Tab-separated table of C-alpha atoms in Angstrom:
chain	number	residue	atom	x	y	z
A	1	UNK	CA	-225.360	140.753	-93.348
A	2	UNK	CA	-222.919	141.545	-90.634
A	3	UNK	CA	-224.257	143.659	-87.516
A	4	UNK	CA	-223.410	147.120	-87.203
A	5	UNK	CA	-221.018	146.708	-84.269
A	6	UNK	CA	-219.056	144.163	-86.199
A	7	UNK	CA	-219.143	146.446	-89.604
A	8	UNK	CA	-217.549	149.227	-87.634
A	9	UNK	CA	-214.933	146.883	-85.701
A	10	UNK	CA	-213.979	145.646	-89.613
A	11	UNK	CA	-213.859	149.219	-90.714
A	12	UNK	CA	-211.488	150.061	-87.532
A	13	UNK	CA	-209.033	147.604	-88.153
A	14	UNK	CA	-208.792	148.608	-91.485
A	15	UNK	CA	-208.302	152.214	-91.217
A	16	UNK	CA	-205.656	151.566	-87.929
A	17	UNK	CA	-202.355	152.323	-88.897
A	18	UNK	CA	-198.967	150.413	-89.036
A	19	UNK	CA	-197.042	150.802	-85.711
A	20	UNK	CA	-193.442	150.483	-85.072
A	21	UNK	CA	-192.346	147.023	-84.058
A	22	UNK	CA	-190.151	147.984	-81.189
A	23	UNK	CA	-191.285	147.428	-78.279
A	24	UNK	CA	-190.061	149.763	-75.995
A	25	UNK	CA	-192.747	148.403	-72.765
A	26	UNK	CA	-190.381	145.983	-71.298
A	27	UNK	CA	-191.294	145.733	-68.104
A	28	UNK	CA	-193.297	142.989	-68.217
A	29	UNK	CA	-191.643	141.142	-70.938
A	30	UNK	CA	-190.244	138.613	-68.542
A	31	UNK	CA	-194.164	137.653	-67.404
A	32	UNK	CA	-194.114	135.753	-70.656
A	33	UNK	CA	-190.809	133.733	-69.794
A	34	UNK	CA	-190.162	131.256	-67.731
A	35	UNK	CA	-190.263	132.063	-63.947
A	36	UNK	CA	-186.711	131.862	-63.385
A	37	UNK	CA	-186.427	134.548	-66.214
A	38	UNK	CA	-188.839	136.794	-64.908
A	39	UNK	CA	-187.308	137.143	-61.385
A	40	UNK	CA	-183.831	137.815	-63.068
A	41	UNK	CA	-185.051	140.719	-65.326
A	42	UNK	CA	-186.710	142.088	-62.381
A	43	UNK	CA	-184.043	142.216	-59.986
A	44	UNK	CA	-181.714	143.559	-63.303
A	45	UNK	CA	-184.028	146.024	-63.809
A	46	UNK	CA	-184.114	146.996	-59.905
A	47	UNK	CA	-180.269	147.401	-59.872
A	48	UNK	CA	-180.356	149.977	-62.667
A	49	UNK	CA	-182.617	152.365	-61.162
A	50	UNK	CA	-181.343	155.750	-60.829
A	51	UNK	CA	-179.210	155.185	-63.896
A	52	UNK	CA	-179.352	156.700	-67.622
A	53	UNK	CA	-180.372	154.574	-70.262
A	54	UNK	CA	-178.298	157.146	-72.615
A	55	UNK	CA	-178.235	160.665	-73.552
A	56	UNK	CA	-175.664	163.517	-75.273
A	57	UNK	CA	-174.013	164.102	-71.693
A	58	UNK	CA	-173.577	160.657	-70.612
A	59	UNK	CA	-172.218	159.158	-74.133
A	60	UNK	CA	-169.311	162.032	-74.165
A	61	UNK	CA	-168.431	161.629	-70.866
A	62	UNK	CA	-166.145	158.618	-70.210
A	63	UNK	CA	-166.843	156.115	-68.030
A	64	UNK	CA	-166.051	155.526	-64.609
A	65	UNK	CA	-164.455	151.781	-64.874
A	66	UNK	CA	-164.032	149.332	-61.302
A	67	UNK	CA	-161.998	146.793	-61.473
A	68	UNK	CA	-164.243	143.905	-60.001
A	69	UNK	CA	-163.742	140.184	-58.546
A	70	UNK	CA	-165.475	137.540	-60.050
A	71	UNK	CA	-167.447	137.471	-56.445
A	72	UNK	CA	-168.593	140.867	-56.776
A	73	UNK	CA	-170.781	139.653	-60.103
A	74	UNK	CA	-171.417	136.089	-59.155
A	75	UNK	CA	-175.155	134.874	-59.240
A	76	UNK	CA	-177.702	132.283	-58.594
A	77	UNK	CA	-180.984	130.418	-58.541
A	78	UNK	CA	-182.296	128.252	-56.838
A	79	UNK	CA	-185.434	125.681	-58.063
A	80	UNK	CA	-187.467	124.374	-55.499
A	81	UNK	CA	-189.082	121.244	-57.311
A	82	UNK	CA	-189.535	119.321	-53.850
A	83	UNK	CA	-191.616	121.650	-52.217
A	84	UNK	CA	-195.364	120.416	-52.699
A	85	UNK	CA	-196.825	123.432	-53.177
A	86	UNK	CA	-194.171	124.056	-56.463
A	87	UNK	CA	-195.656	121.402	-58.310
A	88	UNK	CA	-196.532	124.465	-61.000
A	89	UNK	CA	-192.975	125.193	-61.256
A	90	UNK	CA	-192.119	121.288	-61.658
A	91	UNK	CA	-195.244	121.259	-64.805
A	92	UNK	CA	-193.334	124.284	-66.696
A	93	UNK	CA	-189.917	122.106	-66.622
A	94	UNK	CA	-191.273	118.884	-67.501
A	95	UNK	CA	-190.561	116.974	-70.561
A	96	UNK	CA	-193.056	113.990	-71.599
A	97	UNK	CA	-190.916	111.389	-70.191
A	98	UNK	CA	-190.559	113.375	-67.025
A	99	UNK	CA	-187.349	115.006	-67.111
A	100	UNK	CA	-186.084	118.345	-67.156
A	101	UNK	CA	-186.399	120.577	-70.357
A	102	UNK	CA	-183.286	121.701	-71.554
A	103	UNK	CA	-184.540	123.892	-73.722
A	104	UNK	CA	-185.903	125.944	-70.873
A	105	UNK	CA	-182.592	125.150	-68.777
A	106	UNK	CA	-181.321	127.158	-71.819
A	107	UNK	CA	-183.237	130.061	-71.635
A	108	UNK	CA	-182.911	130.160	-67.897
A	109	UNK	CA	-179.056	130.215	-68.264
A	110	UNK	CA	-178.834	133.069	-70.870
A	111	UNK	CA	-180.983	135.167	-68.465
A	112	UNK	CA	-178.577	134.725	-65.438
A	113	UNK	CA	-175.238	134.967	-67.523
A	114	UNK	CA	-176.922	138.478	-68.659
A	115	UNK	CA	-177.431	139.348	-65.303
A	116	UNK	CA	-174.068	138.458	-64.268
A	117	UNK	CA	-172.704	140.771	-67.391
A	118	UNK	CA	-174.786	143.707	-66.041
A	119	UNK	CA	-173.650	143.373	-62.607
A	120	UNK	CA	-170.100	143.203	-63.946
A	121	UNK	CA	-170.225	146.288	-66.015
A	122	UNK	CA	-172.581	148.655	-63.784
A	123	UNK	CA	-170.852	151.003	-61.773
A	124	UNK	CA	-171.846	153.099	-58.769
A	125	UNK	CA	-171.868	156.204	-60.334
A	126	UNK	CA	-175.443	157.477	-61.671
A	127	UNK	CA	-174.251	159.796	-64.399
A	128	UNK	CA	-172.615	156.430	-66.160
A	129	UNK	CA	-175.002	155.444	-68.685
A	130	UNK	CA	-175.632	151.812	-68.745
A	131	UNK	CA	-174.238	149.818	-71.495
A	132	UNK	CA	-175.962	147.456	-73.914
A	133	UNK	CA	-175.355	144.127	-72.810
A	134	UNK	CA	-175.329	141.621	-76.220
A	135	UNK	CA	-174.925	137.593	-76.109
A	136	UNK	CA	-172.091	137.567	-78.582
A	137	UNK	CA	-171.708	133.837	-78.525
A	138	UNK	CA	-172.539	130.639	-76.002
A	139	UNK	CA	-169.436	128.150	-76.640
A	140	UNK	CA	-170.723	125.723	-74.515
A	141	UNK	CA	-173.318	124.307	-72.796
A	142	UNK	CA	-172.591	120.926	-71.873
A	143	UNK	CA	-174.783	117.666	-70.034
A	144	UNK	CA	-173.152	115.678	-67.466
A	145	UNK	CA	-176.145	113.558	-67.013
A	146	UNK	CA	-179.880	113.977	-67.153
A	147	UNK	CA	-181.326	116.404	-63.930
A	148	UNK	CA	-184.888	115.069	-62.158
A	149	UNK	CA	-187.278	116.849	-60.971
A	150	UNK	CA	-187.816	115.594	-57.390
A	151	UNK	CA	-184.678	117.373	-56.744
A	152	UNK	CA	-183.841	120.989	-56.173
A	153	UNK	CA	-181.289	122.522	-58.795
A	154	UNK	CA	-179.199	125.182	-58.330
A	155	UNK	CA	-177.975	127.478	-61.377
A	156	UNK	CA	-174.917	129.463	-60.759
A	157	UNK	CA	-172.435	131.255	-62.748
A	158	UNK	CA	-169.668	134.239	-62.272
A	159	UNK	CA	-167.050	136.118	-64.606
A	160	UNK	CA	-164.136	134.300	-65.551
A	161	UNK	CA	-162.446	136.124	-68.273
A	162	UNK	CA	-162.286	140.239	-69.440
A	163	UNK	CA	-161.302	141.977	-72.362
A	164	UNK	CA	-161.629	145.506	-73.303
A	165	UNK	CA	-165.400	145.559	-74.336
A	166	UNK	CA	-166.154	141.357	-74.143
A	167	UNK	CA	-166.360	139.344	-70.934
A	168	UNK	CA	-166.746	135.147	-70.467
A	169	UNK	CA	-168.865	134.218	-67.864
A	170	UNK	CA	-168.976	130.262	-66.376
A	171	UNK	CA	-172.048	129.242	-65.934
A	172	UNK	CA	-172.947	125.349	-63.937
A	173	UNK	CA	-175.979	123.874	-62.666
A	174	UNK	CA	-176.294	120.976	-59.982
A	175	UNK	CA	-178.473	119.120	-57.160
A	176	UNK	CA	-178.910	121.269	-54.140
A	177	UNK	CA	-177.513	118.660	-52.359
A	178	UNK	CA	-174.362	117.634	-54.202
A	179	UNK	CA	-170.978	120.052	-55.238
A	180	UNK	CA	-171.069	117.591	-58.356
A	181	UNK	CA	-172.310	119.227	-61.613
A	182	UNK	CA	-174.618	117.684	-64.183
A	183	UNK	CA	-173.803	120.714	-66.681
A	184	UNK	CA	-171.456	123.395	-67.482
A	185	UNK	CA	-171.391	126.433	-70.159
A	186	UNK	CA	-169.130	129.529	-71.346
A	187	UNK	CA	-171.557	132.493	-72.450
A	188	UNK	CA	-169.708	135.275	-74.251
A	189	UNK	CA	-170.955	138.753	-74.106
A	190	UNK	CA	-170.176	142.211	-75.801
A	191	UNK	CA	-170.886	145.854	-74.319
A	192	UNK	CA	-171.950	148.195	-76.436
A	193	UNK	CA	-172.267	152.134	-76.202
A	194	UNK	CA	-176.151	152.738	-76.013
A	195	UNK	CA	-175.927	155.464	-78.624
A	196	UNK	CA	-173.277	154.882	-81.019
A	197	UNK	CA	-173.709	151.291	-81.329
A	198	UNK	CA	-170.332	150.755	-80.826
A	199	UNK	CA	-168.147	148.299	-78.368
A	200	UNK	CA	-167.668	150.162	-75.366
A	201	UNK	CA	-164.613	149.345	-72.665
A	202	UNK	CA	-166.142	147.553	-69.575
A	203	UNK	CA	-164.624	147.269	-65.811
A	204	UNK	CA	-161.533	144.825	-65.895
A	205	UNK	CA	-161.276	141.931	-63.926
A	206	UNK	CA	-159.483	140.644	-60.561
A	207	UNK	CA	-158.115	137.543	-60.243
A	208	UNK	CA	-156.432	135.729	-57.532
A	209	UNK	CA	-155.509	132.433	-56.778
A	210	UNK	CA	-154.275	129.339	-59.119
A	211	UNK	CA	-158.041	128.367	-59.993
A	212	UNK	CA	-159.279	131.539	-61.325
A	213	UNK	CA	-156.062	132.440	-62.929
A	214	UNK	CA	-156.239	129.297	-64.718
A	215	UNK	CA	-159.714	130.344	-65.853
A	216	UNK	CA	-158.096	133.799	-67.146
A	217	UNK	CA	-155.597	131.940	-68.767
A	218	UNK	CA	-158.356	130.012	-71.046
A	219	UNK	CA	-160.838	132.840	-71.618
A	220	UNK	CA	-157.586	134.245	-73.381
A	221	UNK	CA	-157.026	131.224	-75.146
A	222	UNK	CA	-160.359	131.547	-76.672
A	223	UNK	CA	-160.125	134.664	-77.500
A	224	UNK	CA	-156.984	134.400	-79.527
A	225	UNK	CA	-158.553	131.544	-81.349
A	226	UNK	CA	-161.631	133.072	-82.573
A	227	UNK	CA	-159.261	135.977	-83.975
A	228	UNK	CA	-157.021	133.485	-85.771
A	229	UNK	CA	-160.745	131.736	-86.649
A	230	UNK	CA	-161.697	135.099	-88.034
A	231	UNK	CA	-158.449	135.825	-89.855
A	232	UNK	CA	-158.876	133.251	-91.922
A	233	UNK	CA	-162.580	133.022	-92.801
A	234	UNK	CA	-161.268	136.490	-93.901
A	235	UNK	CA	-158.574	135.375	-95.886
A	236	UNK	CA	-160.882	132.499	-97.525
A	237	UNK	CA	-163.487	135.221	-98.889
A	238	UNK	CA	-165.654	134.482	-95.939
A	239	UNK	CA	-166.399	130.760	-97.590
A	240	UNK	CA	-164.776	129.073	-94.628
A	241	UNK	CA	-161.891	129.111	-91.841
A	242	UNK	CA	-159.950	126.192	-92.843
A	243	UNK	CA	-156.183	125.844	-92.493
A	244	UNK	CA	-154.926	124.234	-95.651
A	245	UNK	CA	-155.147	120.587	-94.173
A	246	UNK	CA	-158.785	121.279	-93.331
A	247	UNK	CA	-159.514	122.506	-97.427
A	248	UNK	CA	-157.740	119.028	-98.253
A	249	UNK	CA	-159.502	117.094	-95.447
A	250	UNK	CA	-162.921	118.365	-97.297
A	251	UNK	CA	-161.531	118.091	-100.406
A	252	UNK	CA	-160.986	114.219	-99.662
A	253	UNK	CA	-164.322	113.994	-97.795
A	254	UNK	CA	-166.114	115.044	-101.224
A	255	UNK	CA	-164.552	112.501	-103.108
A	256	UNK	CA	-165.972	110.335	-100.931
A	257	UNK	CA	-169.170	111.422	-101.806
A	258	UNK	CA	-168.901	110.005	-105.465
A	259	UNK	CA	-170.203	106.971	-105.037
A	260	UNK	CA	-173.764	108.337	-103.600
A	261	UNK	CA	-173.804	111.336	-106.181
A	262	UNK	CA	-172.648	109.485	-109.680
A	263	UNK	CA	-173.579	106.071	-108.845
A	264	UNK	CA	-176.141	105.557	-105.786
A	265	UNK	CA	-176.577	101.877	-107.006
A	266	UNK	CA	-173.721	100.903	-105.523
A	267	UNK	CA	-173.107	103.130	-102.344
A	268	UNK	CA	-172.682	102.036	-99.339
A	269	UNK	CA	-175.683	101.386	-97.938
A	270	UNK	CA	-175.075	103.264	-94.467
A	271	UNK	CA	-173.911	106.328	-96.397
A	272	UNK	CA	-176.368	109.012	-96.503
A	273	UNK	CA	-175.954	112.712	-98.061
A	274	UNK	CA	-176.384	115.825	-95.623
A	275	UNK	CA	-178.958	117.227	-98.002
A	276	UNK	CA	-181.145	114.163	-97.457
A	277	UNK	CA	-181.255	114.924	-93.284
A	278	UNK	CA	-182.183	118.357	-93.736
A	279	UNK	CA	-185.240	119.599	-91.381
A	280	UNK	CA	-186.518	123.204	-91.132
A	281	UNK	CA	-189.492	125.367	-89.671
A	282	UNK	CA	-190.562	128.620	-89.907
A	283	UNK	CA	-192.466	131.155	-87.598
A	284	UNK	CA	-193.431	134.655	-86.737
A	285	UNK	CA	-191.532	136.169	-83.453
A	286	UNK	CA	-194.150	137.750	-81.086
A	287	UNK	CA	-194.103	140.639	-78.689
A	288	UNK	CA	-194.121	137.837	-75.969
A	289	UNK	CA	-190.808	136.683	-77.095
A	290	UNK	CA	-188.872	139.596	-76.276
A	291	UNK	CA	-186.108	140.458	-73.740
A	292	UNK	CA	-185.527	143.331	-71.767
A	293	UNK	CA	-184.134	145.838	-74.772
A	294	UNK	CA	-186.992	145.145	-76.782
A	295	UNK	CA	-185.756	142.632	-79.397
A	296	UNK	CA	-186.163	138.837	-79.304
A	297	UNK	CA	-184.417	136.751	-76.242
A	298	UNK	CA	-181.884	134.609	-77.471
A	299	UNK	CA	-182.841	131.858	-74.902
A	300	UNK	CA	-185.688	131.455	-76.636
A	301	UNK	CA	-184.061	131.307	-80.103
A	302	UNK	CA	-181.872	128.796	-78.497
A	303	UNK	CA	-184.503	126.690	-76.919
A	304	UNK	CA	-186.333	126.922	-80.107
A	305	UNK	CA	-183.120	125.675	-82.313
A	306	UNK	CA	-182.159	122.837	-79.410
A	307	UNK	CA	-185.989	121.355	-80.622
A	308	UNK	CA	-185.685	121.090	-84.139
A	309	UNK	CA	-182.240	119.542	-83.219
A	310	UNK	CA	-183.975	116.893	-81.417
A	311	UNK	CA	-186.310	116.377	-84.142
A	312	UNK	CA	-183.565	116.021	-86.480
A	313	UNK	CA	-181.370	113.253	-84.465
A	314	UNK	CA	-184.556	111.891	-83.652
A	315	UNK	CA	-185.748	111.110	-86.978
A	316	UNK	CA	-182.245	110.389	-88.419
A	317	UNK	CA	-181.362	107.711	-85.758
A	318	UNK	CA	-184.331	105.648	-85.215
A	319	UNK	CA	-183.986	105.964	-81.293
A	320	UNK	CA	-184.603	108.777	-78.873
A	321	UNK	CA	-181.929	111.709	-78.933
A	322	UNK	CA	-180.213	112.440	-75.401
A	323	UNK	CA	-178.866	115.932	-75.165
A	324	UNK	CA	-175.254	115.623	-74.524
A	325	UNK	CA	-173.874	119.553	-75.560
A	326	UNK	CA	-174.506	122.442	-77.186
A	327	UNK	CA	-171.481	123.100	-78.653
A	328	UNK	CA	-171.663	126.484	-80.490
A	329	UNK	CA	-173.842	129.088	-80.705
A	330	UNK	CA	-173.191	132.726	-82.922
A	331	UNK	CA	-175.060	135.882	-82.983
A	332	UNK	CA	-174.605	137.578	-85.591
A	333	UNK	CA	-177.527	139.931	-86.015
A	334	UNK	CA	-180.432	140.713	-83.216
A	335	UNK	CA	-183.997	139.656	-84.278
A	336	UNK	CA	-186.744	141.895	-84.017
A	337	UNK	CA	-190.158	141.548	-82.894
A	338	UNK	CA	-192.293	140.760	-85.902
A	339	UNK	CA	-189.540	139.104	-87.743
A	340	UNK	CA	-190.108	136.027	-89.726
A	341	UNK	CA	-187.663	133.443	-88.924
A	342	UNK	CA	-186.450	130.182	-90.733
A	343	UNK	CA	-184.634	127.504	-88.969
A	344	UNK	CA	-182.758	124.690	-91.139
A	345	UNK	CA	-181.275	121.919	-89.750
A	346	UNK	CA	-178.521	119.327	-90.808
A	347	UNK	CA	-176.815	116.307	-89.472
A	348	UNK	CA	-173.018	117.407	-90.180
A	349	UNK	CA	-171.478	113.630	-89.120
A	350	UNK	CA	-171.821	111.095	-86.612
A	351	UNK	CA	-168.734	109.853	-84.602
A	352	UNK	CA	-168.525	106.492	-82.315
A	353	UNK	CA	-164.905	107.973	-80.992
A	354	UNK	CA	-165.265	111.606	-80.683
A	355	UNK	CA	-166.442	111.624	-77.239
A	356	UNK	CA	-164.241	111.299	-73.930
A	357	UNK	CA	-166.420	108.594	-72.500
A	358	UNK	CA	-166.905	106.230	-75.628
A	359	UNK	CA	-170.548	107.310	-76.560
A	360	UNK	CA	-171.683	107.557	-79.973
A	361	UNK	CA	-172.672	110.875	-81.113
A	362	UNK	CA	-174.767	112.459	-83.756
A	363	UNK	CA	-173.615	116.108	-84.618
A	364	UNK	CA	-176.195	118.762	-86.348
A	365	UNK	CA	-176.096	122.090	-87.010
A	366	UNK	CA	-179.425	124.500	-86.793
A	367	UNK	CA	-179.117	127.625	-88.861
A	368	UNK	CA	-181.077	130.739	-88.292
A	369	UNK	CA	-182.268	133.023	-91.156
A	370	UNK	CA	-184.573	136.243	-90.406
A	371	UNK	CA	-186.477	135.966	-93.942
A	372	UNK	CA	-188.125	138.860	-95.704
A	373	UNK	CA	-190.515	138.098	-98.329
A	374	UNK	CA	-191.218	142.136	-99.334
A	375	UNK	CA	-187.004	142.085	-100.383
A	376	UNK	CA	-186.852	138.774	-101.339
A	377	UNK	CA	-184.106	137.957	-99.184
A	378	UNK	CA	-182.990	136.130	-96.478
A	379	UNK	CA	-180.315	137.083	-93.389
A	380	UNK	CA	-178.215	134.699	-91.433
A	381	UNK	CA	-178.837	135.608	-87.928
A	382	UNK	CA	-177.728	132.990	-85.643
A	383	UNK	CA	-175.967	129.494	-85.811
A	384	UNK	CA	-176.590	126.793	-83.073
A	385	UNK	CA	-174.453	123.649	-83.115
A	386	UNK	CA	-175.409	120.193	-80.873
A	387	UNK	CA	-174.345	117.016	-79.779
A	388	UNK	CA	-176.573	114.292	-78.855
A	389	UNK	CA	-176.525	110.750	-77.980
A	390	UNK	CA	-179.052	107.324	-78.702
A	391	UNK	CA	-180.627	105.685	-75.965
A	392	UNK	CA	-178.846	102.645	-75.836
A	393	UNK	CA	-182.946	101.156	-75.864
A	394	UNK	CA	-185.290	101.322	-78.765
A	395	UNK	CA	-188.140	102.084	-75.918
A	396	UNK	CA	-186.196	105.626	-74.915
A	397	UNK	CA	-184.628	103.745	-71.949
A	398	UNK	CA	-181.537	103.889	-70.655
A	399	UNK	CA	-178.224	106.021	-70.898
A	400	UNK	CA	-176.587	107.216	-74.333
A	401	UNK	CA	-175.229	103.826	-76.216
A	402	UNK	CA	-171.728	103.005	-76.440
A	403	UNK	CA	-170.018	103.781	-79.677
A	404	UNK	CA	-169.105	99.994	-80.313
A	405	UNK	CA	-172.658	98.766	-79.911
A	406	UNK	CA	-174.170	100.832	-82.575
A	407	UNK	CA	-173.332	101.371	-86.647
A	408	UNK	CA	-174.243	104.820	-87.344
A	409	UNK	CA	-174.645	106.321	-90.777
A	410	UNK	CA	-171.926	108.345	-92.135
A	411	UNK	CA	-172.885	111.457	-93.864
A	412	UNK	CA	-171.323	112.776	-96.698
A	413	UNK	CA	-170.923	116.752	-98.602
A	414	UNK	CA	-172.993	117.169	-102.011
A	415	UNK	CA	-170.719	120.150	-102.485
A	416	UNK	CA	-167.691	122.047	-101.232
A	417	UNK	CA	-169.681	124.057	-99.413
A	418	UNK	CA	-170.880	121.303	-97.557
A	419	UNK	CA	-167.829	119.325	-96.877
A	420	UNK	CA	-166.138	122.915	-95.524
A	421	UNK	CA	-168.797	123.098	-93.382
A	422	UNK	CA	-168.795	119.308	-91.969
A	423	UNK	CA	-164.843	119.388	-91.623
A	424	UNK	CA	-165.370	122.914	-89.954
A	425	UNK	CA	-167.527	121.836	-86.982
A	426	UNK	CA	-165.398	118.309	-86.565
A	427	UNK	CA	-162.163	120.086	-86.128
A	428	UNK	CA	-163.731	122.602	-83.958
A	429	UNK	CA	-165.201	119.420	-81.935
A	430	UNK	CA	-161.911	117.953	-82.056
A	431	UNK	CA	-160.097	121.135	-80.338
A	432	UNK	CA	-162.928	120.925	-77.332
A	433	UNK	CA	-162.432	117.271	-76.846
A	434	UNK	CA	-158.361	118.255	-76.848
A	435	UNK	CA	-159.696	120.814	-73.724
A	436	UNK	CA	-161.606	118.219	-71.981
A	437	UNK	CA	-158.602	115.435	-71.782
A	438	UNK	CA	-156.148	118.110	-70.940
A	439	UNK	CA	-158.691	119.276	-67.633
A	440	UNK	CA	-160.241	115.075	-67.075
């Protein structure tokens, strides 16, 4: 027989009713984040006081727009891991083999590229609403070598690129006491007008000198390659953005595939079918998870992803991953508090001569799907593409292993689908390994 007090607490939480799942509190959303994260939605949120979030007036009235210096945005942090008394902040970054997290590096990076975007697009004048600032994509986030934790880091980043309503920022990370870098990354981001939903033009940008019109010169590189990227996943039905040698390079990759599908007897034995790598893990987002506009933080989808990525390599080569890129990363739709979330991973293909310095590399692919079992259906939401390499020790130690000491297994499409994909991701690899010769 349950006591009173707990009959009437059952009774309560059966009569409370369904709230919305937006959370509007955000103040304290970056408590629940890494410490790094917290200080940088704090100081973003300082900056915007005095400012409207949105209303009739301020969405007719057209902004006031500043052309701005990549200085005037720039930002960074600083992580004091060799002060004794931060041996806290040294716990939250630690891995088990005592290195730095990436995965936290990650989220860290995402929170100080958006506050480099917001700093970009804010003006000075309070009757400007403030814009929505949205990741649109992270093209790169890319591992020199592995950071300790005995030294202090330094995460910086500033605007390198404008459009009309999309902005690049460079983001790098290094040793307080060196200039050299152990990572780089390019996060893309997308204003949009609070109210309508809609891109919104943000304040162009200055450049002088060779370097930073070199940098220019790139982000509009990029940008004309995602539209011709777009054009034709358009013009293929949205099944893929081949050129016609890519549809007969996965045409030819499939056929290679016989073998294992008709007659698995006689396959080669190293040859192993994308299905058959396959990892995936569902969970429910939480109120803690969120960012400052309420919805879920994309570092934390992107830490989240880089883990089961790990897993995958991990279990598909036998030896302990090491982190070399992340290579891609797409929003396509926000996820909301409350959401249930599937992530599916895949090895695409493994390479001994794709990268620059000779080390083999294992490529997968983590797809995100915000699942809902009421509709029975199930919404791509974000992609996340990695590289890693295999300790060149079966212990875990040492650096990534050499490409000619190590057979890895070559994986192969079931289906077009599959090869489109594979052949997809290794030309886009291909392009960025074209960008880092050109700049070595």
């Amino acid at each position: 027989m349950l006591a009173p007090a707990v009959r009437q607490l059952r009774c309560h939480f059966r009569r409370a009713p369904l709230r919305c799942r937006f959370f509007s509190d955000t103040d304290s959303a970056g408590k629940h984040q890494t410490p790094i994260v917290d200080f940088l939605w704090n100081k973003r949120k300082a900056r915007s006081q005095g400012f409207k979030l949105s209303d009739a007036e301020s969405s007719t009235k057209l902004r006031t727009l500043v052309p701005k210096t990549p200085q005037q945005s720039s930002q960074s942090v600083t992580y004091e891991f060799s002060k004794p008394e931060n041996a806290w902040l040294v716990d939250k970054y630690r891995n088990p083999w005592g290195h730095v997290r990436p995965g936290r590096l990650f989220e860290d990076l995402d929170a100080l590229a958006g506050t480099i975007a917001f700093e970009h697009c804010r003006t000075e004048d309070p009757s400007d609403s403030m814009l929505l600032i949205v990741t649109a994509s992270v093209d790169r986030i890319k591992y020199k070598h592995r950071p300790n934790l005995t030294n202090d880091l330094v995460l910086s980043g500033a605007v390198t690129w404008v459009g009309r309503s999309s902005m690049e920022i460079k983001m790098q990370a290094r040793a307080a006491w060196s200039e050299e870098l152990f990572m780089e990354s390019i996060f893309t981001f997308v204003a949009r007008d609070p109210d309508t939903g809609r891109a919104a033009q943000i304040n162009p940008l200055t450049v002088v000198g060779a370097e930073e019109e070199a940098h220019f010169a790139q982000g509009d590189r990029r940008d004309e390659a995602r539209k011709e990227q777009r054009k034709r996943h358009k013009e293929a039905g949205g099944v893929h953005s081949l050129d016609q040698a890519g549809v007969e390079t996965a045409h030819a990759l499939l056929e290679q595939a016989t073998p294992l599908l008709v007659m698995p007897a006689l396959a080669n034995l190293t040859d192993v079918l994308l299905s058959e790598t396959k990892l995936q893990n569902t969970f429910l987002t939480m109120p803690q998870q969120r960012n400052t506009a309420g919805r879920i933080f994309g570092g934390f989808l992107i830490r989240r992803a880089y883990e089961l990525a790990r897993s995958t390599v991990h279990i598909f080569g036998g030896r302990r991953p090491i982190f070399h890129e992340l290579d891609e990363v797409t929003f396509r739709l926000p996820v909301n508090v409350g959401d249930m979330v599937k992530f599916e991973s895949a090895i695409l293909y493994t390479s001994e001569v794709m990268d620059v310095d000779g080390r083999a590399t294992v490529h997968v692919q983590v797809t995100a799907f915000v699942i809902k079992p009421e509709n029975k259906s199930a919404t791509m939401s974000n992609t996340f593409n990695f590289t890693f390499g295999l300790s060149e020790n079966l212990d875990g130690s040492g650096s990534s292993v050499h490409g000619r000491n190590i057979e890895l297994r070559r994986v192969l499409p079931a289906s077009r689908m599959e090869a489109y994909q594979i052949v997809e991701r290794y030309m886009a690899d291909r392009a960025q390994v074209k960008e880092d010769l050109a700049t070595k």
